[in-house]
């Protein structure tokens, strides 16, 4: 293979190498002097790196939905070797994600900033053991060009917040040692720069009032809501902030009730992402989406509690997901909608009958991109059959359709060139993998 590649021009080879993983590029590097020089040159131009185990990388992809890393940017090495790579091979990394990396401590974490002086996006995830506020403070003081910061599952109390650089984007979640005062102090620190903020709402509506009032430039908000009683008050508070045009809500609590109609309309918000579990009714979900009449981008994710959870509760697998026809009708009537993502994150045992919604959804006047998942074998074939007969006559739009499926056999006819199909593990298989991994720890 290397002999055939040797015939290609340098610029072509550099482009080929850019698609290789770090592991594959390193292997190719050892095949000849020319490849060593080209691989070194290409690797030094790379800007993104994830250090995580394979299982950890897959989990990382789901944990923070705003960041999507390609698997080619992932490696799995200890911290000491990682620092050596920064010095020898990867000096220009701008985006760095560290997930459960062994060897990071308070006395050496600052070396990240010493090695990567142009770092502008840092994501620290599940670094429990030897990393505290003391080490993070030393790191933050050295990160002069940082623009985006994500802190997830860290053993901190918030004292490091006083040293956070003036970032524009911040994500904080699952920090059970933080209190409301820590969040408020953080917002005071970033009041003049922060434009995007993602956080867990563990302390009720009062913190939302303080947060929003202290960050006048905020344009994008992502909130995880843990209590049912906080859902409506949280949305009411957000409507008081005129600058927000992008909203994401991950609602862990059950949402229901007549007070949903008391939520004001969000006239200025154009991008909405909503995550609920399958306990939410069609009627209630419809009322919520009606509050966003001017969205151009809508992402709706509905989760079940897993096949084993449903069996434990004695639920009928045919009724885990209610029909959402009223909700789909409301989506169809969104006059500015261009991009739609509708994800039923479920076990293949459960039926959503999503093919019934196709006629309605594809009649959206401006719809250009449509993402649909997670489809079992029957659902995938039903939707492909529908799309193969879908008429584009008189339509000036170019459609892009992405289908996510757990089906083992995927075949797409030539007539469906506008459709891309991605395979993923069924939720039941993901559960087994997650619990088997957890039991080994």
CSV table of C-alpha atoms in Angstrom, one decimal:
chain,number,residue,atom,x,y,z
A,1,UNK,CA,0.0,0.0,0.0
A,2,UNK,CA,2.8,2.5,0.9
A,3,UNK,CA,4.4,1.8,-2.5
A,4,UNK,CA,1.3,2.9,-4.3
A,5,UNK,CA,0.9,6.0,-2.1
A,6,UNK,CA,4.5,7.0,-2.8
A,7,UNK,CA,3.4,7.8,-6.4
A,8,UNK,CA,1.1,10.6,-5.2
A,9,UNK,CA,2.1,14.2,-4.9
A,10,UNK,CA,2.9,15.7,-1.5
A,11,UNK,CA,-0.3,17.8,-1.3
A,12,UNK,CA,-2.4,14.8,-2.1
A,13,UNK,CA,-0.7,12.7,0.5
A,14,UNK,CA,-1.1,15.4,3.1
A,15,UNK,CA,-4.8,15.5,2.4
A,16,UNK,CA,-5.0,11.7,2.8
A,17,UNK,CA,-3.1,11.7,6.1
A,18,UNK,CA,-5.4,14.4,7.4
A,19,UNK,CA,-8.2,11.8,7.5
A,20,UNK,CA,-6.1,9.2,9.4
A,21,UNK,CA,-6.4,8.8,13.2
A,22,UNK,CA,-3.4,9.7,15.3
A,23,UNK,CA,-2.6,6.0,15.7
A,24,UNK,CA,-2.8,5.3,11.9
A,25,UNK,CA,-0.8,8.3,11.1
A,26,UNK,CA,1.9,7.3,13.5
A,27,UNK,CA,2.0,3.8,12.0
A,28,UNK,CA,2.3,5.2,8.5
A,29,UNK,CA,5.1,7.6,9.7
A,30,UNK,CA,7.4,4.6,10.3
A,31,UNK,CA,7.1,3.2,6.7
A,32,UNK,CA,9.6,5.5,5.0
A,33,UNK,CA,11.5,8.8,5.4
A,34,UNK,CA,9.1,10.6,3.1
A,35,UNK,CA,6.1,9.5,5.1
A,36,UNK,CA,7.8,10.4,8.3
A,37,UNK,CA,8.3,14.0,7.1
A,38,UNK,CA,4.8,14.3,5.7
A,39,UNK,CA,3.2,12.8,8.8
A,40,UNK,CA,5.1,15.1,11.1
A,41,UNK,CA,4.1,18.0,8.9
A,42,UNK,CA,0.5,17.1,8.9
A,43,UNK,CA,0.3,16.2,12.6
A,44,UNK,CA,1.8,19.5,13.6
A,45,UNK,CA,-1.0,21.3,11.7
A,46,UNK,CA,-3.8,19.5,13.7
A,47,UNK,CA,-5.8,21.7,16.0
A,48,UNK,CA,-8.1,19.2,17.9
A,49,UNK,CA,-7.2,16.4,20.3
A,50,UNK,CA,-9.3,14.2,22.6
A,51,UNK,CA,-7.5,12.0,25.1
A,52,UNK,CA,-9.9,9.4,26.3
A,53,UNK,CA,-10.5,5.6,26.3
A,54,UNK,CA,-12.7,4.2,23.5
A,55,UNK,CA,-15.7,3.7,25.8
A,56,UNK,CA,-15.0,7.1,27.3
A,57,UNK,CA,-14.9,8.8,23.9
A,58,UNK,CA,-18.3,7.4,23.0
A,59,UNK,CA,-19.8,8.6,26.3
A,60,UNK,CA,-18.1,11.9,25.9
A,61,UNK,CA,-19.9,12.4,22.6
A,62,UNK,CA,-23.3,12.0,24.2
A,63,UNK,CA,-22.5,14.0,27.4
A,64,UNK,CA,-22.0,17.4,25.9
A,65,UNK,CA,-24.2,17.7,22.8
A,66,UNK,CA,-22.8,21.0,21.6
A,67,UNK,CA,-19.4,19.4,20.9
A,68,UNK,CA,-19.0,16.8,18.3
A,69,UNK,CA,-15.6,15.2,18.0
A,70,UNK,CA,-14.6,13.0,15.1
A,71,UNK,CA,-13.1,9.6,16.3
A,72,UNK,CA,-10.0,10.4,14.3
A,73,UNK,CA,-9.0,13.1,16.8
A,74,UNK,CA,-9.0,10.6,19.8
A,75,UNK,CA,-6.1,9.0,21.5
A,76,UNK,CA,-5.7,7.2,24.8
A,77,UNK,CA,-2.4,7.9,26.6
A,78,UNK,CA,-1.3,8.8,30.1
A,79,UNK,CA,-0.8,12.5,31.0
A,80,UNK,CA,3.0,12.3,31.0
A,81,UNK,CA,3.1,11.0,27.4
A,82,UNK,CA,0.5,13.5,26.4
A,83,UNK,CA,2.7,16.3,27.5
A,84,UNK,CA,5.6,14.8,25.4
A,85,UNK,CA,3.3,14.7,22.4
A,86,UNK,CA,2.6,18.4,22.8
A,87,UNK,CA,6.3,19.2,22.7
A,88,UNK,CA,7.3,16.9,19.9
A,89,UNK,CA,4.3,16.3,17.6
A,90,UNK,CA,1.2,18.4,18.4
A,91,UNK,CA,2.3,21.9,19.4
A,92,UNK,CA,-0.6,23.7,17.7
A,93,UNK,CA,-3.6,22.1,19.4
A,94,UNK,CA,-6.3,24.7,19.9
A,95,UNK,CA,-9.1,22.4,21.2
A,96,UNK,CA,-8.3,19.9,23.9
A,97,UNK,CA,-10.6,17.4,25.6
A,98,UNK,CA,-9.3,15.3,28.5
A,99,UNK,CA,-11.5,12.5,29.8
A,100,UNK,CA,-10.4,10.3,32.7
A,101,UNK,CA,-6.8,10.8,31.8
A,102,UNK,CA,-4.4,9.1,34.2
A,103,UNK,CA,-1.7,11.1,35.8
A,104,UNK,CA,-3.2,14.6,36.0
A,105,UNK,CA,-2.6,16.3,39.4
A,106,UNK,CA,-2.8,19.7,41.0
A,107,UNK,CA,1.0,20.1,40.7
A,108,UNK,CA,1.2,19.4,36.9
A,109,UNK,CA,-2.1,20.4,35.3
A,110,UNK,CA,-0.7,23.9,34.6
A,111,UNK,CA,1.7,22.3,32.1
A,112,UNK,CA,-1.2,22.1,29.6
A,113,UNK,CA,-1.1,25.9,29.2
A,114,UNK,CA,2.7,25.9,29.2
A,115,UNK,CA,2.8,23.6,26.2
A,116,UNK,CA,-0.2,24.9,24.3
A,117,UNK,CA,0.1,28.6,24.4
A,118,UNK,CA,-2.6,29.1,21.7
A,119,UNK,CA,-5.2,26.9,23.4
A,120,UNK,CA,-8.7,28.4,23.0
A,121,UNK,CA,-11.0,25.6,23.9
A,122,UNK,CA,-10.5,23.3,26.9
A,123,UNK,CA,-12.8,20.5,28.1
A,124,UNK,CA,-12.0,18.7,31.4
A,125,UNK,CA,-14.2,15.7,32.1
A,126,UNK,CA,-14.2,13.1,34.9
A,127,UNK,CA,-10.8,14.0,36.4
A,128,UNK,CA,-11.8,13.2,40.0
A,129,UNK,CA,-8.8,11.8,41.7
A,130,UNK,CA,-6.1,14.3,42.2
A,131,UNK,CA,-7.4,17.5,40.6
A,132,UNK,CA,-9.0,20.2,42.7
A,133,UNK,CA,-9.6,24.0,42.7
A,134,UNK,CA,-5.9,24.6,43.6
A,135,UNK,CA,-4.6,23.1,40.5
A,136,UNK,CA,-7.3,24.5,38.2
A,137,UNK,CA,-6.5,28.0,39.5
A,138,UNK,CA,-2.9,27.7,38.4
A,139,UNK,CA,-4.0,26.4,35.0
A,140,UNK,CA,-6.5,29.2,34.4
A,141,UNK,CA,-4.0,31.9,35.3
A,142,UNK,CA,-1.8,30.6,32.4
A,143,UNK,CA,-4.6,30.2,29.8
A,144,UNK,CA,-4.3,33.7,28.2
A,145,UNK,CA,-6.2,32.9,25.0
A,146,UNK,CA,-8.9,30.6,26.2
A,147,UNK,CA,-12.3,31.4,24.7
A,148,UNK,CA,-14.3,28.3,25.6
A,149,UNK,CA,-14.2,26.2,28.8
A,150,UNK,CA,-16.1,23.1,29.8
A,151,UNK,CA,-15.9,21.6,33.3
A,152,UNK,CA,-17.8,18.4,33.8
A,153,UNK,CA,-17.7,16.0,36.8
A,154,UNK,CA,-14.8,17.5,38.7
A,155,UNK,CA,-14.3,17.5,42.4
A,156,UNK,CA,-14.3,21.3,42.9
A,157,UNK,CA,-16.0,23.8,45.2
A,158,UNK,CA,-15.8,26.8,43.0
A,159,UNK,CA,-12.9,28.7,44.5
A,160,UNK,CA,-11.0,28.4,41.2
A,161,UNK,CA,-13.7,30.5,39.5
A,162,UNK,CA,-12.0,33.7,40.6
A,163,UNK,CA,-9.1,32.9,38.2
A,164,UNK,CA,-11.1,31.8,35.2
A,165,UNK,CA,-10.0,33.8,32.1
A,166,UNK,CA,-12.7,36.0,30.3
A,167,UNK,CA,-14.2,33.2,28.2
A,168,UNK,CA,-17.1,33.7,25.9
A,169,UNK,CA,-18.5,30.1,26.3
A,170,UNK,CA,-18.7,28.2,29.6
A,171,UNK,CA,-20.2,24.8,30.4
A,172,UNK,CA,-20.5,23.5,33.9
A,173,UNK,CA,-22.4,20.4,35.0
A,174,UNK,CA,-22.7,17.8,37.7
A,175,UNK,CA,-20.7,19.6,40.3
A,176,UNK,CA,-22.5,18.6,43.5
A,177,UNK,CA,-20.0,20.6,45.7
A,178,UNK,CA,-21.0,23.9,44.1
A,179,UNK,CA,-23.6,26.1,45.7
A,180,UNK,CA,-25.6,29.1,44.4
A,181,UNK,CA,-23.0,31.6,45.6
A,182,UNK,CA,-20.3,29.9,43.5
A,183,UNK,CA,-22.4,30.3,40.4
A,184,UNK,CA,-23.2,33.9,41.2
A,185,UNK,CA,-19.5,34.7,41.8
A,186,UNK,CA,-18.6,33.0,38.6
A,187,UNK,CA,-21.1,35.1,36.6
A,188,UNK,CA,-19.8,38.3,38.2
A,189,UNK,CA,-16.3,37.3,37.0
A,190,UNK,CA,-17.6,36.7,33.4
A,191,UNK,CA,-20.3,39.4,33.2
A,192,UNK,CA,-18.7,41.4,30.4
A,193,UNK,CA,-17.6,38.5,28.2
A,194,UNK,CA,-19.9,35.4,28.5
A,195,UNK,CA,-22.2,34.8,25.5
A,196,UNK,CA,-22.9,31.1,25.9
A,197,UNK,CA,-23.6,29.3,29.2
A,198,UNK,CA,-24.5,25.7,30.0
A,199,UNK,CA,-25.3,24.6,33.6
A,200,UNK,CA,-27.2,22.3,35.9
A,201,UNK,CA,-30.1,24.0,37.6
A,202,UNK,CA,-29.9,22.4,41.1
A,203,UNK,CA,-31.0,25.4,43.1
A,204,UNK,CA,-34.4,26.4,41.8
A,205,UNK,CA,-35.5,29.6,40.0
A,206,UNK,CA,-33.7,32.1,42.2
A,207,UNK,CA,-30.3,31.2,40.7
A,208,UNK,CA,-31.7,31.8,37.2
A,209,UNK,CA,-32.7,35.3,38.1
A,210,UNK,CA,-29.3,36.1,39.5
A,211,UNK,CA,-27.5,34.4,36.6
A,212,UNK,CA,-29.4,36.1,33.8
A,213,UNK,CA,-29.3,39.5,35.4
A,214,UNK,CA,-25.5,39.4,35.8
A,215,UNK,CA,-24.8,38.3,32.2
A,216,UNK,CA,-26.2,41.0,29.9
A,217,UNK,CA,-24.4,39.7,26.7
A,218,UNK,CA,-25.7,36.2,27.0
A,219,UNK,CA,-27.0,34.8,23.7
A,220,UNK,CA,-27.1,31.1,24.2
A,221,UNK,CA,-28.3,29.2,27.3
A,222,UNK,CA,-28.4,25.5,28.0
A,223,UNK,CA,-30.0,24.4,31.3
A,224,UNK,CA,-30.5,20.9,32.8
A,225,UNK,CA,-33.7,21.0,34.9
A,226,UNK,CA,-33.9,18.5,37.8
A,227,UNK,CA,-37.2,19.5,39.4
A,228,UNK,CA,-40.7,19.6,37.9
A,229,UNK,CA,-41.6,22.7,39.8
A,230,UNK,CA,-38.7,24.6,38.2
A,231,UNK,CA,-39.6,24.1,34.5
A,232,UNK,CA,-42.2,26.8,34.0
A,233,UNK,CA,-40.6,29.4,36.3
A,234,UNK,CA,-37.3,28.8,34.5
A,235,UNK,CA,-38.8,29.5,31.1
A,236,UNK,CA,-40.6,32.6,32.4
A,237,UNK,CA,-37.3,34.0,33.7
A,238,UNK,CA,-35.6,33.4,30.4
A,239,UNK,CA,-38.1,35.5,28.5
A,240,UNK,CA,-37.0,38.5,30.5
A,241,UNK,CA,-33.6,38.4,28.8
A,242,UNK,CA,-33.8,40.1,25.4
A,243,UNK,CA,-30.5,38.9,23.9
A,244,UNK,CA,-31.0,35.2,24.1
A,245,UNK,CA,-31.7,33.6,20.7
A,246,UNK,CA,-30.6,30.0,21.3
A,247,UNK,CA,-32.1,27.8,24.1
A,248,UNK,CA,-31.5,24.2,25.1
A,249,UNK,CA,-33.4,22.5,27.9
A,250,UNK,CA,-32.5,19.1,29.2
A,251,UNK,CA,-35.4,18.2,31.4
A,252,UNK,CA,-34.8,15.3,33.7
A,253,UNK,CA,-37.9,15.9,35.8
A,254,UNK,CA,-41.4,15.0,34.6
A,255,UNK,CA,-43.2,17.9,32.9
A,256,UNK,CA,-47.0,18.2,32.9
A,257,UNK,CA,-49.8,20.5,33.9
A,258,UNK,CA,-52.1,23.2,32.8
A,259,UNK,CA,-49.6,25.9,33.9
A,260,UNK,CA,-47.6,25.2,30.7
A,261,UNK,CA,-50.0,27.6,29.0
A,262,UNK,CA,-48.7,30.4,31.3
A,263,UNK,CA,-45.3,30.2,29.6
A,264,UNK,CA,-44.8,33.4,27.5
A,265,UNK,CA,-44.0,33.2,23.8
A,266,UNK,CA,-40.4,33.3,22.9
A,267,UNK,CA,-40.5,35.6,19.9
A,268,UNK,CA,-36.7,36.2,19.5
A,269,UNK,CA,-35.5,32.7,20.0
A,270,UNK,CA,-34.6,31.1,16.7
A,271,UNK,CA,-32.8,27.9,17.8
A,272,UNK,CA,-34.3,25.5,20.3
A,273,UNK,CA,-33.2,22.1,21.6
A,274,UNK,CA,-35.5,20.2,23.9
A,275,UNK,CA,-34.9,16.9,25.7
A,276,UNK,CA,-37.6,15.1,27.6
A,277,UNK,CA,-38.4,11.5,28.7
A,278,UNK,CA,-41.2,9.5,27.2
A,279,UNK,CA,-43.5,10.4,30.1
A,280,UNK,CA,-44.3,13.7,28.5
A,281,UNK,CA,-47.7,13.6,26.8
A,282,UNK,CA,-48.4,14.7,23.3
A,283,UNK,CA,-50.7,17.5,24.6
A,284,UNK,CA,-48.0,18.9,26.9
A,285,UNK,CA,-45.2,18.7,24.4
A,286,UNK,CA,-47.4,20.5,21.8
A,287,UNK,CA,-48.0,23.4,24.3
A,288,UNK,CA,-44.3,23.8,24.9
A,289,UNK,CA,-43.3,23.9,21.2
A,290,UNK,CA,-46.1,26.4,20.5
A,291,UNK,CA,-44.1,28.9,22.7
A,292,UNK,CA,-41.4,29.1,20.0
A,293,UNK,CA,-43.2,30.3,16.9
A,294,UNK,CA,-40.2,31.7,15.1
A,295,UNK,CA,-37.6,29.0,15.3
A,296,UNK,CA,-35.5,28.1,12.3
A,297,UNK,CA,-33.7,25.2,14.1
A,298,UNK,CA,-35.5,22.7,16.3
A,299,UNK,CA,-34.0,19.7,17.9
A,300,UNK,CA,-36.4,17.4,19.9
A,301,UNK,CA,-35.0,14.4,21.8
A,302,UNK,CA,-37.4,12.0,23.6
A,303,UNK,CA,-35.8,9.3,25.8
A,304,UNK,CA,-37.2,6.1,27.2
A,305,UNK,CA,-35.8,4.7,30.4
A,306,UNK,CA,-34.5,1.6,28.6
A,307,UNK,CA,-35.9,-1.8,27.9
A,308,UNK,CA,-34.9,-3.3,31.3
A,309,UNK,CA,-36.3,-0.3,33.1
A,310,UNK,CA,-39.6,-0.7,31.3
A,311,UNK,CA,-39.8,-4.4,32.1
A,312,UNK,CA,-39.0,-3.7,35.7
A,313,UNK,CA,-42.0,-1.3,35.9
A,314,UNK,CA,-44.2,-3.8,34.0
A,315,UNK,CA,-44.8,-1.4,31.1
A,316,UNK,CA,-46.3,-2.5,27.8
A,317,UNK,CA,-43.5,-2.1,25.2
A,318,UNK,CA,-46.1,-1.0,22.6
A,319,UNK,CA,-47.1,1.9,24.8
A,320,UNK,CA,-43.8,3.3,26.2
A,321,UNK,CA,-43.9,6.0,23.6
A,322,UNK,CA,-47.2,7.8,23.2
A,323,UNK,CA,-48.4,9.1,19.8
A,324,UNK,CA,-47.1,12.6,19.1
A,325,UNK,CA,-49.3,13.6,16.2
A,326,UNK,CA,-50.5,16.9,17.8
A,327,UNK,CA,-46.9,17.9,18.4
A,328,UNK,CA,-45.9,17.0,14.8
A,329,UNK,CA,-48.8,19.1,13.5
A,330,UNK,CA,-47.5,22.1,15.5
A,331,UNK,CA,-44.0,21.5,14.1
A,332,UNK,CA,-45.4,21.5,10.6
A,333,UNK,CA,-46.9,25.0,11.2
A,334,UNK,CA,-43.7,26.6,12.3
A,335,UNK,CA,-43.4,29.1,9.5
A,336,UNK,CA,-39.6,29.6,9.6
A,337,UNK,CA,-38.4,26.1,10.3
A,338,UNK,CA,-35.5,25.0,8.2
A,339,UNK,CA,-33.6,22.4,10.2
A,340,UNK,CA,-35.4,19.7,12.2
A,341,UNK,CA,-33.9,16.9,14.4
A,342,UNK,CA,-36.4,14.4,15.8
A,343,UNK,CA,-34.7,11.7,17.9
A,344,UNK,CA,-36.5,9.0,19.8
A,345,UNK,CA,-33.6,7.6,21.9
A,346,UNK,CA,-35.1,4.2,22.6
A,347,UNK,CA,-34.7,0.5,22.6
A,348,UNK,CA,-35.6,-1.3,19.4
A,349,UNK,CA,-38.3,-3.1,21.3
A,350,UNK,CA,-40.3,0.1,21.5
A,351,UNK,CA,-42.5,1.4,18.7
A,352,UNK,CA,-42.8,5.0,17.8
A,353,UNK,CA,-44.4,4.6,14.4
A,354,UNK,CA,-42.5,7.6,13.2
A,355,UNK,CA,-43.2,6.8,9.5
A,356,UNK,CA,-46.7,8.1,10.2
A,357,UNK,CA,-45.3,11.6,10.7
A,358,UNK,CA,-43.5,11.8,7.4
A,359,UNK,CA,-46.3,13.3,5.3
A,360,UNK,CA,-46.8,16.0,7.9
A,361,UNK,CA,-43.2,16.9,8.5
A,362,UNK,CA,-42.1,17.0,4.9
A,363,UNK,CA,-44.9,19.5,4.2
A,364,UNK,CA,-43.0,22.1,6.3
A,365,UNK,CA,-42.7,25.0,3.9
A,366,UNK,CA,-39.0,25.8,4.3
A,367,UNK,CA,-37.6,22.6,5.7
A,368,UNK,CA,-34.2,21.8,4.3
A,369,UNK,CA,-32.5,19.4,6.7
A,370,UNK,CA,-34.2,16.6,8.6
A,371,UNK,CA,-32.5,14.3,11.1
A,372,UNK,CA,-34.5,11.3,12.4
A,373,UNK,CA,-33.6,8.5,14.9
A,374,UNK,CA,-33.2,6.1,16.5
A,375,UNK,CA,-34.9,3.8,14.0
A,376,UNK,CA,-35.3,0.0,14.3
A,377,UNK,CA,-35.4,-2.2,11.2
A,378,UNK,CA,-39.1,-1.8,10.5
A,379,UNK,CA,-39.1,1.9,11.0
A,380,UNK,CA,-36.1,2.4,8.8
A,381,UNK,CA,-37.6,0.5,5.9
A,382,UNK,CA,-41.0,2.2,6.3
A,383,UNK,CA,-39.4,5.6,6.1
A,384,UNK,CA,-37.1,4.7,3.1
A,385,UNK,CA,-40.2,3.4,1.3
A,386,UNK,CA,-41.9,6.7,1.9
A,387,UNK,CA,-38.9,8.7,0.8
A,388,UNK,CA,-38.5,6.7,-2.4
A,389,UNK,CA,-42.0,7.8,-3.5
A,390,UNK,CA,-41.8,11.4,-2.2
A,391,UNK,CA,-42.4,13.9,-4.9
A,392,UNK,CA,-40.1,16.9,-5.2
A,393,UNK,CA,-42.1,18.4,-8.1
A,394,UNK,CA,-42.5,22.2,-7.7
A,395,UNK,CA,-40.1,22.2,-4.8
A,396,UNK,CA,-37.2,24.7,-4.9
A,397,UNK,CA,-35.6,23.3,-1.8
A,398,UNK,CA,-32.7,20.9,-1.6
A,399,UNK,CA,-33.4,18.3,1.0
A,400,UNK,CA,-30.9,16.7,3.2
A,401,UNK,CA,-32.1,13.7,5.3
A,402,UNK,CA,-30.1,11.9,8.0
A,403,UNK,CA,-31.4,8.6,9.4
A,404,UNK,CA,-29.9,7.0,12.5
A,405,UNK,CA,-30.7,3.3,12.9
A,406,UNK,CA,-29.8,0.2,14.9
A,407,UNK,CA,-30.7,-2.0,11.9
A,408,UNK,CA,-28.1,-4.6,11.1
A,409,UNK,CA,-28.6,-4.4,7.3
A,410,UNK,CA,-28.8,-1.1,5.7
A,411,UNK,CA,-29.4,-0.8,1.9
A,412,UNK,CA,-30.3,2.5,0.2
A,413,UNK,CA,-31.6,2.7,-3.4
A,414,UNK,CA,-30.0,5.0,-5.9
A,415,UNK,CA,-33.2,7.2,-5.8
A,416,UNK,CA,-32.3,8.2,-2.2
A,417,UNK,CA,-29.1,10.0,-2.9
A,418,UNK,CA,-30.2,12.9,-0.6
A,419,UNK,CA,-30.4,10.4,2.3
A,420,UNK,CA,-27.5,9.5,4.6
A,421,UNK,CA,-27.9,6.6,7.0
A,422,UNK,CA,-25.8,6.2,10.1
A,423,UNK,CA,-25.6,3.0,12.2
A,424,UNK,CA,-25.5,3.1,16.0
A,425,UNK,CA,-26.0,0.7,18.8
A,426,UNK,CA,-29.5,0.0,19.9
A,427,UNK,CA,-30.2,1.5,23.3
A,428,UNK,CA,-30.4,-1.9,24.9
A,429,UNK,CA,-26.9,-2.8,23.7
A,430,UNK,CA,-25.7,0.6,24.9
A,431,UNK,CA,-27.1,-0.2,28.4
A,432,UNK,CA,-25.4,-3.6,28.5
A,433,UNK,CA,-22.1,-2.0,27.5
A,434,UNK,CA,-22.4,0.8,30.0
A,435,UNK,CA,-23.3,-1.5,32.9
A,436,UNK,CA,-20.7,-4.1,32.1
A,437,UNK,CA,-18.1,-1.3,31.9
A,438,UNK,CA,-19.3,0.1,35.2
A,439,UNK,CA,-19.1,-3.2,37.0
A,440,UNK,CA,-15.4,-3.6,36.1
A,441,UNK,CA,-14.4,-0.5,37.9
